[in-house]
XYZ file of C-alpha atoms in Angstrom:
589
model
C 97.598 4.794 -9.241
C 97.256 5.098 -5.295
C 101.006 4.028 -5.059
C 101.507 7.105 -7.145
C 99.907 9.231 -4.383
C 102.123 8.519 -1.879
C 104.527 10.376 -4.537
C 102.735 13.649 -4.510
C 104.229 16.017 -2.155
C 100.655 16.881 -1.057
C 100.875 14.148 0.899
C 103.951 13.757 2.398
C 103.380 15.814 5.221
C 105.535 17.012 8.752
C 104.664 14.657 11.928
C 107.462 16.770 13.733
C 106.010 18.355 17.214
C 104.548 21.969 17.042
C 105.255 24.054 20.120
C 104.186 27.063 18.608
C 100.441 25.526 18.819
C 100.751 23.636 21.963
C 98.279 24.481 25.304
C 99.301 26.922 27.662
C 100.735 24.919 30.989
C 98.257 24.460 33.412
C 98.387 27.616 36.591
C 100.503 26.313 39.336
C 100.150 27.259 42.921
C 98.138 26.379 45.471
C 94.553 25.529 45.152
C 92.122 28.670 45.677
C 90.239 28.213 49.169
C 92.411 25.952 50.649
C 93.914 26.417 53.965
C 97.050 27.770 54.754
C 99.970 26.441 57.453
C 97.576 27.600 60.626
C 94.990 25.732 59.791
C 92.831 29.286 58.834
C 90.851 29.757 55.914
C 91.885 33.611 54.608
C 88.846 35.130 54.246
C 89.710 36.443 50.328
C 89.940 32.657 50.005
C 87.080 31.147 51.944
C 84.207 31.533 49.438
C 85.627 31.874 45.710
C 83.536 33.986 43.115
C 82.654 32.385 39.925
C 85.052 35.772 38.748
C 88.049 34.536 40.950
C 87.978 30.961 39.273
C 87.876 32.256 35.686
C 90.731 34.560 36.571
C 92.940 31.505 37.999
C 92.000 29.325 34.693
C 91.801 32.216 31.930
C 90.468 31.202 28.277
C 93.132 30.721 25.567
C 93.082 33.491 23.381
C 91.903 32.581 19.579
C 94.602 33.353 17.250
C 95.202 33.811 13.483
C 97.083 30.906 11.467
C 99.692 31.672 9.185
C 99.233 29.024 6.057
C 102.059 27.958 3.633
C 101.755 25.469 1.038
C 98.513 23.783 2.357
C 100.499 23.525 5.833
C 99.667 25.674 9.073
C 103.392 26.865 10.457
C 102.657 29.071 13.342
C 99.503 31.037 15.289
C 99.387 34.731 16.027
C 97.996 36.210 18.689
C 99.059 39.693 19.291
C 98.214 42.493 16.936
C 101.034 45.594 16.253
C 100.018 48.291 15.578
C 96.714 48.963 13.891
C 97.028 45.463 12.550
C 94.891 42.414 13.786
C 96.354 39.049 13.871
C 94.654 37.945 10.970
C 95.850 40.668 8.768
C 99.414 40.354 10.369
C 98.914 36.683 8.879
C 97.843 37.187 5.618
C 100.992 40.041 5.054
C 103.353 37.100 6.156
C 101.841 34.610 3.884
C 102.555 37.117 1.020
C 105.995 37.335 2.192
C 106.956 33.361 2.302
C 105.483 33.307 -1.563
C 107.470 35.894 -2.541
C 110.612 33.729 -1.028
C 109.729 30.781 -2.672
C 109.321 32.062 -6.056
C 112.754 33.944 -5.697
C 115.077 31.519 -5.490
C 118.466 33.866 -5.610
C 117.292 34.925 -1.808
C 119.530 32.807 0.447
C 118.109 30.826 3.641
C 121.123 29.872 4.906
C 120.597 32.171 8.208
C 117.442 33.802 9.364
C 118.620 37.113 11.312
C 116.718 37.601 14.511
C 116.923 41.087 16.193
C 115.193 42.606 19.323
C 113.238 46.209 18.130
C 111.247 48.106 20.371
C 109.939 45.163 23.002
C 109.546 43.007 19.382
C 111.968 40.196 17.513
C 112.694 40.981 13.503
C 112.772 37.739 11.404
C 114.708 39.046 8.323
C 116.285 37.661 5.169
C 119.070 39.972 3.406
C 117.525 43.328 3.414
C 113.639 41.519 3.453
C 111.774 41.927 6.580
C 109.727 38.345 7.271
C 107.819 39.078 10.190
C 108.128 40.554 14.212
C 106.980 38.605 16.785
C 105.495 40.250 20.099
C 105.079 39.676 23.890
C 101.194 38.861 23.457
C 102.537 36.404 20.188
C 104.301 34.582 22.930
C 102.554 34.841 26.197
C 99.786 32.193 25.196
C 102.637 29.478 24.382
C 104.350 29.943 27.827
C 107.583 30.489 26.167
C 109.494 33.545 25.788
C 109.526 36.172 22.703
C 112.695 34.943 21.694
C 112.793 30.858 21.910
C 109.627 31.824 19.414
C 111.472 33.831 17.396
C 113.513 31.035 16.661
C 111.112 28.212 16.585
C 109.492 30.352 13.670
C 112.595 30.692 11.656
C 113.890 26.882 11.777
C 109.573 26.506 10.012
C 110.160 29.134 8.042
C 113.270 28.075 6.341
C 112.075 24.668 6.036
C 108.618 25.153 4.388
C 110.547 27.475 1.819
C 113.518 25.471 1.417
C 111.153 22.653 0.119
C 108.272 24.930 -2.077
C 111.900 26.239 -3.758
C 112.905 22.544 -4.219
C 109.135 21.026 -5.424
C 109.487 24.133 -7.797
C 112.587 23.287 -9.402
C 113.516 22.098 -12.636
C 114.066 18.476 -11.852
C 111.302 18.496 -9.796
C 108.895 19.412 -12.598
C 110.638 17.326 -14.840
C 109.450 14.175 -12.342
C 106.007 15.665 -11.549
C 105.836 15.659 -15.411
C 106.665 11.793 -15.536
C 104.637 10.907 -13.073
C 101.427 12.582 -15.014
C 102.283 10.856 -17.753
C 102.469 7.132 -16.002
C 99.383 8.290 -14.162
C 97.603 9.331 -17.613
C 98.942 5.841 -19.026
C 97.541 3.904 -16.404
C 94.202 5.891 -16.834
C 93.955 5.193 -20.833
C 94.778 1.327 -20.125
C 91.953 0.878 -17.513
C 89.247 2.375 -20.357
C 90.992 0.276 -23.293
C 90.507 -2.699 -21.056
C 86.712 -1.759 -20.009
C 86.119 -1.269 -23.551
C 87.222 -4.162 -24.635
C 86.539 -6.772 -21.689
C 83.122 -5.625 -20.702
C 81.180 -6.104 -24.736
C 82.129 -9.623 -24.608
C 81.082 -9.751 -20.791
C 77.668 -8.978 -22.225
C 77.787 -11.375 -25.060
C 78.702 -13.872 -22.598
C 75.651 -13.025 -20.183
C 73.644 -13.189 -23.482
C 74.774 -17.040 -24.262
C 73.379 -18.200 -20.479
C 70.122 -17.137 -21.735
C 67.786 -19.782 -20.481
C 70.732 -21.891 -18.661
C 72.404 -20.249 -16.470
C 69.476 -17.538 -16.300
C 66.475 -19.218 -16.565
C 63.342 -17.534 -16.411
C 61.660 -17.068 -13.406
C 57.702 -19.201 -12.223
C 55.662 -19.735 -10.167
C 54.122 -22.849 -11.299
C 52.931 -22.283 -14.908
C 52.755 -18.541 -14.544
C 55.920 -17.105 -15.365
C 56.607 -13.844 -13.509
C 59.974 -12.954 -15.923
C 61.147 -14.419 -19.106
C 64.594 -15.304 -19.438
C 65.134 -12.526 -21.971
C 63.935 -9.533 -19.543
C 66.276 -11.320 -16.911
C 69.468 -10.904 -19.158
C 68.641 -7.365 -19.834
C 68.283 -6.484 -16.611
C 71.541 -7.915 -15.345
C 73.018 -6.490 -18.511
C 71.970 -3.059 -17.616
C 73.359 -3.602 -13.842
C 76.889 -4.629 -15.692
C 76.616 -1.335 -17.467
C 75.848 0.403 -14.677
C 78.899 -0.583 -12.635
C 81.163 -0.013 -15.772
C 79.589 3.745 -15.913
C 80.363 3.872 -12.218
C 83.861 2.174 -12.273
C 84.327 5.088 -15.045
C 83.869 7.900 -12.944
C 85.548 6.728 -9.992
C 88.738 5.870 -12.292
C 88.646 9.377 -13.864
C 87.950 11.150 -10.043
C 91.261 9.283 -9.006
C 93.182 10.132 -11.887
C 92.326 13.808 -11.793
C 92.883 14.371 -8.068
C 96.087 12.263 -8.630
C 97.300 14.715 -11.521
C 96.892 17.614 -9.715
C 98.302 17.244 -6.620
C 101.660 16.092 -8.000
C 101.835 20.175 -9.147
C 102.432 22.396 -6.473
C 100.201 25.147 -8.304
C 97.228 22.821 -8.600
C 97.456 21.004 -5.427
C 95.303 22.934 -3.169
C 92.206 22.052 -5.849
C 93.094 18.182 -5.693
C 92.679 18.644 -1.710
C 89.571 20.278 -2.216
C 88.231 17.616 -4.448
C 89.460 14.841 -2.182
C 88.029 17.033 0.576
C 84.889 17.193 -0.598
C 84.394 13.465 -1.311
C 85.417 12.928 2.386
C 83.177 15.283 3.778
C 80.375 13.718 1.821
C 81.455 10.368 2.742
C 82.016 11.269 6.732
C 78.803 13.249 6.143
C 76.859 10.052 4.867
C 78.388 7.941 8.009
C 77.984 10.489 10.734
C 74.414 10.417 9.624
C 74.085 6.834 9.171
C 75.519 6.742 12.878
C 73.185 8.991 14.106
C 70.072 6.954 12.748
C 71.455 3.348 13.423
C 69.668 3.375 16.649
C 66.320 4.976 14.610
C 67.017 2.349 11.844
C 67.013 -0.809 14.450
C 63.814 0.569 16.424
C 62.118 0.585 12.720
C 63.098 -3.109 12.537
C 62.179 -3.945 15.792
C 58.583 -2.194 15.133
C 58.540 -4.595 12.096
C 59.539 -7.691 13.799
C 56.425 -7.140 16.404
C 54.300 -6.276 14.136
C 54.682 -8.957 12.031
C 54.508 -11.660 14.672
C 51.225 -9.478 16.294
C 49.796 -10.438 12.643
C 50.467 -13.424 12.555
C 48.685 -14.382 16.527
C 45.593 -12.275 15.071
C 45.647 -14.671 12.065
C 45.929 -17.838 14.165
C 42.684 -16.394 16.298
C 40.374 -15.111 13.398
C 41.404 -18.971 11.445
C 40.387 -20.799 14.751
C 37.333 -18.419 14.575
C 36.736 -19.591 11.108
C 36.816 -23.128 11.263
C 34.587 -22.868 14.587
C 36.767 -23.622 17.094
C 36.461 -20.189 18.617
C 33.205 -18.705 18.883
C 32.008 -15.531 20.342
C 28.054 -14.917 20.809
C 26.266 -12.795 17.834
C 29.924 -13.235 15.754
C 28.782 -14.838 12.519
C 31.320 -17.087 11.049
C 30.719 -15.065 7.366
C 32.470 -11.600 9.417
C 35.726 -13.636 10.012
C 37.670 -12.891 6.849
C 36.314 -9.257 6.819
C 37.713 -8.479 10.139
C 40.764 -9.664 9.967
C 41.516 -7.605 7.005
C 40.341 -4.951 9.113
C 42.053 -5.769 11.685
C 45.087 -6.514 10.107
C 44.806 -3.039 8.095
C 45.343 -1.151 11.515
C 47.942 -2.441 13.216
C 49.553 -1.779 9.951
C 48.613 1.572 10.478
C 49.808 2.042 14.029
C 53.035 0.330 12.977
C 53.114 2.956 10.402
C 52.648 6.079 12.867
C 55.241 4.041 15.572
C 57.694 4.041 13.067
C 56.941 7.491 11.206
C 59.081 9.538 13.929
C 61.752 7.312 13.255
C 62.161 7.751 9.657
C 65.242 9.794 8.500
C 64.026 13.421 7.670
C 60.813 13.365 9.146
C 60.950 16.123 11.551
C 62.206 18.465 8.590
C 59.622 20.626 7.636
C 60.770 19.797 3.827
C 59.378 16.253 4.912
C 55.835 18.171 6.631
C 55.473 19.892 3.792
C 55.166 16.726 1.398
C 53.352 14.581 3.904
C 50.672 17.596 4.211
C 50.559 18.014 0.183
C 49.948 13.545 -0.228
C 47.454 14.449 2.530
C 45.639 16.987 0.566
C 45.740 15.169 -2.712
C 44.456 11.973 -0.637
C 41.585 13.497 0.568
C 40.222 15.242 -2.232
C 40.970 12.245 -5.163
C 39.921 9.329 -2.807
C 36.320 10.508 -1.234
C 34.587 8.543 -3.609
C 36.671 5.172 -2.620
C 36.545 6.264 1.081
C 32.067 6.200 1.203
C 32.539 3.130 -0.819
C 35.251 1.615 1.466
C 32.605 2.716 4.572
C 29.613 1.661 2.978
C 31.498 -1.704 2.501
C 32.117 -2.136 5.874
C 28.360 -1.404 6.855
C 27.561 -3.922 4.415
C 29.985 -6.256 5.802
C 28.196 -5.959 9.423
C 24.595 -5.460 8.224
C 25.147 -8.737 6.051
C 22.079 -7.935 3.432
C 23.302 -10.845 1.760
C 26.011 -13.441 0.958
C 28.233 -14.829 -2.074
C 25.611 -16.917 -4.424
C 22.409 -15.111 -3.647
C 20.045 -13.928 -5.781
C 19.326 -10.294 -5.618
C 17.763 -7.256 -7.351
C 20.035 -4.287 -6.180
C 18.499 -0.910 -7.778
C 17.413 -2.153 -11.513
C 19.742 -5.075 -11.898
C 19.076 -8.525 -11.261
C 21.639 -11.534 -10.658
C 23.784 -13.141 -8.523
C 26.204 -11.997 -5.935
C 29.940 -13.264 -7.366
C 31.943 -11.136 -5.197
C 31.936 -8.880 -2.164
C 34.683 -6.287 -2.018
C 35.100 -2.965 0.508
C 34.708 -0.970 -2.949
C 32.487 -3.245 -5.133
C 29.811 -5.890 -5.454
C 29.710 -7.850 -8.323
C 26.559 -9.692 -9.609
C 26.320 -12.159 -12.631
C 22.837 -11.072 -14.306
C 20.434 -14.275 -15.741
C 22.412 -13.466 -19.345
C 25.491 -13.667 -17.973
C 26.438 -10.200 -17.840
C 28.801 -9.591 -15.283
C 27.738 -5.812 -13.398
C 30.285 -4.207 -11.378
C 27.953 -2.111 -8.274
C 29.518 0.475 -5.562
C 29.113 -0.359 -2.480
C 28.050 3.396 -1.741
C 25.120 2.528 -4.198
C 24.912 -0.849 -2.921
C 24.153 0.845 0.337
C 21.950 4.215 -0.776
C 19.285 1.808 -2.889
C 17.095 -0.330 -1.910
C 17.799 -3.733 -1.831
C 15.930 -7.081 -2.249
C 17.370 -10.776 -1.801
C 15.669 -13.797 -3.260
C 17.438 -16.791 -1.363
C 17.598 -14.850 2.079
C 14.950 -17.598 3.255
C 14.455 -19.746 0.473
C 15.728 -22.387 2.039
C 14.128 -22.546 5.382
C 11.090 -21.444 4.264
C 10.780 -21.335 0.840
C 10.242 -18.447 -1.583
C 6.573 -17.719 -3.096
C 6.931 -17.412 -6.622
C 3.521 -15.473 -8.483
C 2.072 -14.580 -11.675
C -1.347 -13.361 -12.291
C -4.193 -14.673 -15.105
C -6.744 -12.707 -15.927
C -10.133 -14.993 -16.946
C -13.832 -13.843 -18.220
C -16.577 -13.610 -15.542
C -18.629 -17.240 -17.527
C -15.669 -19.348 -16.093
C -16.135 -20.791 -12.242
C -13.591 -19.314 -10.126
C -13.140 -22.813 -8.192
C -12.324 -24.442 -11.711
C -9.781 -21.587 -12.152
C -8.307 -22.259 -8.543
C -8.072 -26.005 -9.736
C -6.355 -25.556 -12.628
C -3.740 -22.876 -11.639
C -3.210 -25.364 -8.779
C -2.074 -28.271 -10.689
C 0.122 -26.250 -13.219
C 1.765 -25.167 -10.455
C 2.426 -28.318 -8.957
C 3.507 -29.814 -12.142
C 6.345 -27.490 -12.662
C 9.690 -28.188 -11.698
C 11.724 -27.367 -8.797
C 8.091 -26.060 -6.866
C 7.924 -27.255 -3.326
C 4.966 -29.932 -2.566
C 4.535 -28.279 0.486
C 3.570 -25.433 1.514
C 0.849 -26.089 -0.633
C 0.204 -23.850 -3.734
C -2.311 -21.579 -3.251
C -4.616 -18.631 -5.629
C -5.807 -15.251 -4.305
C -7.997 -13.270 -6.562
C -6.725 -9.730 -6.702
C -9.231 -7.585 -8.729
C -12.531 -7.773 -9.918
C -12.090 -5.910 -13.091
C -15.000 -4.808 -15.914
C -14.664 -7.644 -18.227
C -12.255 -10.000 -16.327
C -11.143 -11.591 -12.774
C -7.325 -11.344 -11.765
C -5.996 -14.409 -10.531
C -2.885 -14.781 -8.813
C -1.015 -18.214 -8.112
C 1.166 -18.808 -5.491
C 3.862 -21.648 -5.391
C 6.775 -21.992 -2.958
C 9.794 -22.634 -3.945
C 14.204 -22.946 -2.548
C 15.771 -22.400 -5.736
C 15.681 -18.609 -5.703
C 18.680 -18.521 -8.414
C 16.009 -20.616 -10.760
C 13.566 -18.358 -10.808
C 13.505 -17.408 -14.206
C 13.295 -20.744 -15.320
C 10.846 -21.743 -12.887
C 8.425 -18.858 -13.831
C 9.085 -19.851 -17.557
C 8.228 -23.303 -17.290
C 4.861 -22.133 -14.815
C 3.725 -20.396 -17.602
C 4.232 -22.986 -19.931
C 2.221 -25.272 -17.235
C -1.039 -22.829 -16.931
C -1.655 -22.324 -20.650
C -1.576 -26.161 -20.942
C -4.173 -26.648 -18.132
C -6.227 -24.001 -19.432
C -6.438 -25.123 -22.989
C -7.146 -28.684 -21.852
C -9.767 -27.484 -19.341
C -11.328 -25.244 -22.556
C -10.944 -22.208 -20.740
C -9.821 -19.435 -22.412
C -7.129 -16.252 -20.647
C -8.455 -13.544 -21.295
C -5.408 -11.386 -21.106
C -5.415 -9.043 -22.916
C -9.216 -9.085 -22.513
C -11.371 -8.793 -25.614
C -14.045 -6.270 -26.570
C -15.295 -7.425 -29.909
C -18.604 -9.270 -30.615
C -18.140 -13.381 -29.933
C -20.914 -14.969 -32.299
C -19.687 -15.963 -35.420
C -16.327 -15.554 -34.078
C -13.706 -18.925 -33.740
C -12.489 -19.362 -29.677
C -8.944 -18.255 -29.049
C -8.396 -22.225 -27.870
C -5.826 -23.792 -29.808
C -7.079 -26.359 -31.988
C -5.423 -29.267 -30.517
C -7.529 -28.806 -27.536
C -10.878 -28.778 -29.213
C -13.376 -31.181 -29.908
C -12.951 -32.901 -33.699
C -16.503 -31.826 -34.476
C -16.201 -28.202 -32.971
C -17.526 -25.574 -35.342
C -17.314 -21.476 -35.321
C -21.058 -20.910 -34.065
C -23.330 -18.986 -36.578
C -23.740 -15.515 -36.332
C -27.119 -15.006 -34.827
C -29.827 -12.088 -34.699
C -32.745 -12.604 -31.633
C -36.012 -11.771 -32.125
C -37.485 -8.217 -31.855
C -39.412 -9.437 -28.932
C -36.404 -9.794 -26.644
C -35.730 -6.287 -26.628
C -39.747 -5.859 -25.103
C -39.073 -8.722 -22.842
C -40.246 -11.453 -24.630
C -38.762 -15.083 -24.755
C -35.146 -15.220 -25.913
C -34.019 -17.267 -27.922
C -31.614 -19.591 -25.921
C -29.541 -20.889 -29.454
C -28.009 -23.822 -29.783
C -25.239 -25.959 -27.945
C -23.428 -27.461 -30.836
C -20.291 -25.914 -31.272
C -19.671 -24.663 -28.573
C -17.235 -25.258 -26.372
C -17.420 -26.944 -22.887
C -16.274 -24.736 -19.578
């Protein structure tokens, strides 16, 4: 179809030389300021005005085209009369159409004729044009040798519109449409037929020649999603290989016509100027494009030194006083996060656009959005980085943050995760994290151990130092308490009808604890009901004669009985001798 082009008389275009649109000759004479034969400077000559030099080299006057057939022939320059050069143009424009379409005017011989300080072009009785003095002056050539140039263009570019118009030439234009439209057709028969079995074809290297794509056992895409996509890329060139075969064929077709072929040199106009358009600006912003890449090349390798530093910090090699090792990973993400950003603001000038204020605009709205959708993620991202620094606690510890209990799993700059005793995962902001108060169990559980305490409450009748005994050895009996420190008892409150004990018992397995406590517990109620001591928790207010002790059986003696309910004598109430009842049954403290 492009050999048909070259047909087309749209582009088959004059390379003969045009001295109607050459440069005026250059001023001759000698220089201005230069001295003459004596050896003296004149003095009109000795310092030249910026006026003098534009009078030696005056501008060339900007003149009016005259346009036939999509082809410049000549440039006016003069106006006559009340007419401007561009009007003069447009009148002899209308005249050369009117030629062409009449073919029974002859242009055998253009007359040219000297009027009134003007030349006549005429045809027959039909004036052409005139051309003046100040049509001439510009070209350095004289009215008449213009005259005549203009008539030999004239009769040509008529000559052949009368010619492209004729009968034989349409009858070829017509042919030439038709092989054009022929080709066209056969190009889409051949796309619809060649490019369905293309994509059955693509469909049978399913899982050979288009296996799916892994990364170990993970796979990323299955083969099936890979055929669709390159199927969908296939149809997307054949849409595009559409268009551009109809864009040819149309511009084609209408620039074999004569009528239609100033629209198929707009069309291929247009595409050009888009094109040149898209290079020009592609040549402007190669030098922006490589700075972007050489911003991204040091970057990258900047990265990459940081990481070699903050790794040798993290093994120990490099060590820096008050720099715990826990802070390495933290701050190279930090760090890491801006030089990104710097990179980002050295290579925001360079982007293509971004001094429009189109591009402002946008960056200004993503700015607003930004600020007011992300302030929650912002405190947390700060209070994360607090935490970081302040390090409260560590991965694995056991802490009580607000009301929830657990284990740290995972430290993030938006979240903290603990793992409660019930393994409940509970997902924390570090803005909360950082507002509540916070307690950690292992912080110095293993250097020093961490007191574990629960509190007994037992009737005034028992010896405190038995109590201290017994609360002792339950705690050392119980698993995973330290042997030293030694466990020791405070008594907390002397209450009406009870004392508060309170055993103490060190521990270093602070993510135990409610095992440990569990198993303690277990441990003092054994003592106790060996020892025959009874906890009085809750404490009792009921009358105890002729009532059974709260001691499991197990613990009691074989013979034990419930004691009697007894009534004293009346005497005891007027301080007489009590009576002091008997021991059998009862139980020993």
């Amino acid at each position: 179809m492009l050999l048909l082009l070259s047909w087309s008389p749209l582009y088959a275009q004059t390379t003969a030389p045009n001295i109607s649109q050459s440069p005026p000759p250059q001023p001759t004479g000698a220089p201005v300021g230069v001295a003459d034969d004596t050896g003296t400077r004149p003095a009109s000559q000795a310092k030249p005005s910026v006026k003098d030099l534009f009078q030696a080299f005056p501008p060339q006057p900007s003149g009016a085209p005259v346009i036939f057939a999509e082809e410049t022939l000549f440039v006016l320059y003069d106006k006559l009369g009340p007419f401007m050069p561009h009007e003069r143009a447009k009148v002899i424009e209308g005249r050369l159409i009117q030629l062409s379409q009449d073919s029974q005017i002859p242009l055998d011989e253009i007359k040219i004729s000297d009027v009134d300080h003007t030349t006549i072009l005429t045809v027959g009785d039909t004036i052409i044009m005139a051309v003046t003095d100040g049509d001439a002056k510009p070209l350095a050539l004289t009215r008449q040798a213009i005259a005549k140039d203009y008539a030999k263009k004239i009769q040509v570019a008529v000559t052949k519109s009368r010619e492209q118009v004729s009968a034989q030439a349409l009858i070829i234009d017509t042919a030439l449409v038709l092989l054009d439209t022929i080709i066209f057709v056969a190009f889409l028969v051949a796309f619809y037929k060649l490019f369905p079995k293309l994509y059955e074809k693509l469909r049978g290297w399913q899982g050979t020649y288009l296996p799916p794509i892994k990364i170990q056992r993970v796979e990323l895409l299955s083969a099936d999603q890979i055929v669709s996509a390159v199927i969908a890329l296939v149809k997307g060139f054949r849409a595009a290989a559409t268009v551009l075969l109809l864009y040819v064929w149309l511009t084609a077709v209408l620039g074999i016509f004569p009528w239609t072929r100033g629209i198929s040199a707009q069309l291929v106009g247009a595409v050009l100027t888009t094109l040149g358009a898209i290079g020009q600006a592609f040549a402007t912003y190669l030098p922006n494009v490589i700075s972007i890449i050489v911003i991204i090349f040091v970057t990258r390798y900047i990265i990459k030194l940081i990481a070699l530093v903050f790794t040798g910090m993290e093994r120990g090699a490099i060590t820096f006083p008050g720099f715990h090792r826990e802070w390495t990973q933290p701050t190279y993400k930090i760090v890491r996060f801006l030089v990104n950003v710097f990179a980002a603001i050295a290579i925001f000038p360079y982007i293509p656009g971004s001094q429009s204020d189109a591009f402002r605009g946008v960056s200004v709205f993503l700015g607003v959005l930004l600020s007011f959708g992300s302030a929650g993620a912002i405190s947390n991202i700060i209070a994360g980085v607090v935490l970081t620094y302040m390090n409260p606690f560590r991965d694995g510890d056991r802490v009580k943050i607000a009301d929830t209990t657990g284990d740290v799993m995972e430290r993030t700059l938006l979240v903290t995760r603990v793992r409660t005793i019930k393994n409940v995962d509970v997902t924390i902001p570090n803005a909360m994290v950082l507002g509540s108060h916070l307690i950690n169990f292992s912080s110095v559980a293993k250097e020093q151990g961490l007191i574990l305490h629960t509190k007994v409450t037992i009737g005034y009748d028992a010896p405190w130092k038995t109590i201290h005994a017994l609360l002792i050895a339950a705690a050392r009996t119980t698993t995973h308490i330290l042997k030293t420190p030694d466990p020791f008892v405070l008594q907390t409150s002397l209450d009406d009808f009870y004392v508060t004990y309170e055993i103490n018992a060190y521990t270093d397995q602070a993510n135990k604890m409610a095992t440990i406590y569990a198993e303690l517990h277990q441990n003092i109620q054994d003592k106790f009901n060996e020892a025959g001591v009874e906890i009085m928790s809750p404490h009792y207010g009921q009358i105890r004669d002729g009532n059974q002790t709260t001691i499991p059986e197990q613990y009691l003696p074989k013979n034990y009985q419930a004691p009697a309910f007894r009534l004293g004598p009346l005497s005891n109430l007027f301080g007489g001798s009590k009576d002091a009842g008997t021991a059998k049954g009862e139980p020993h403290a």
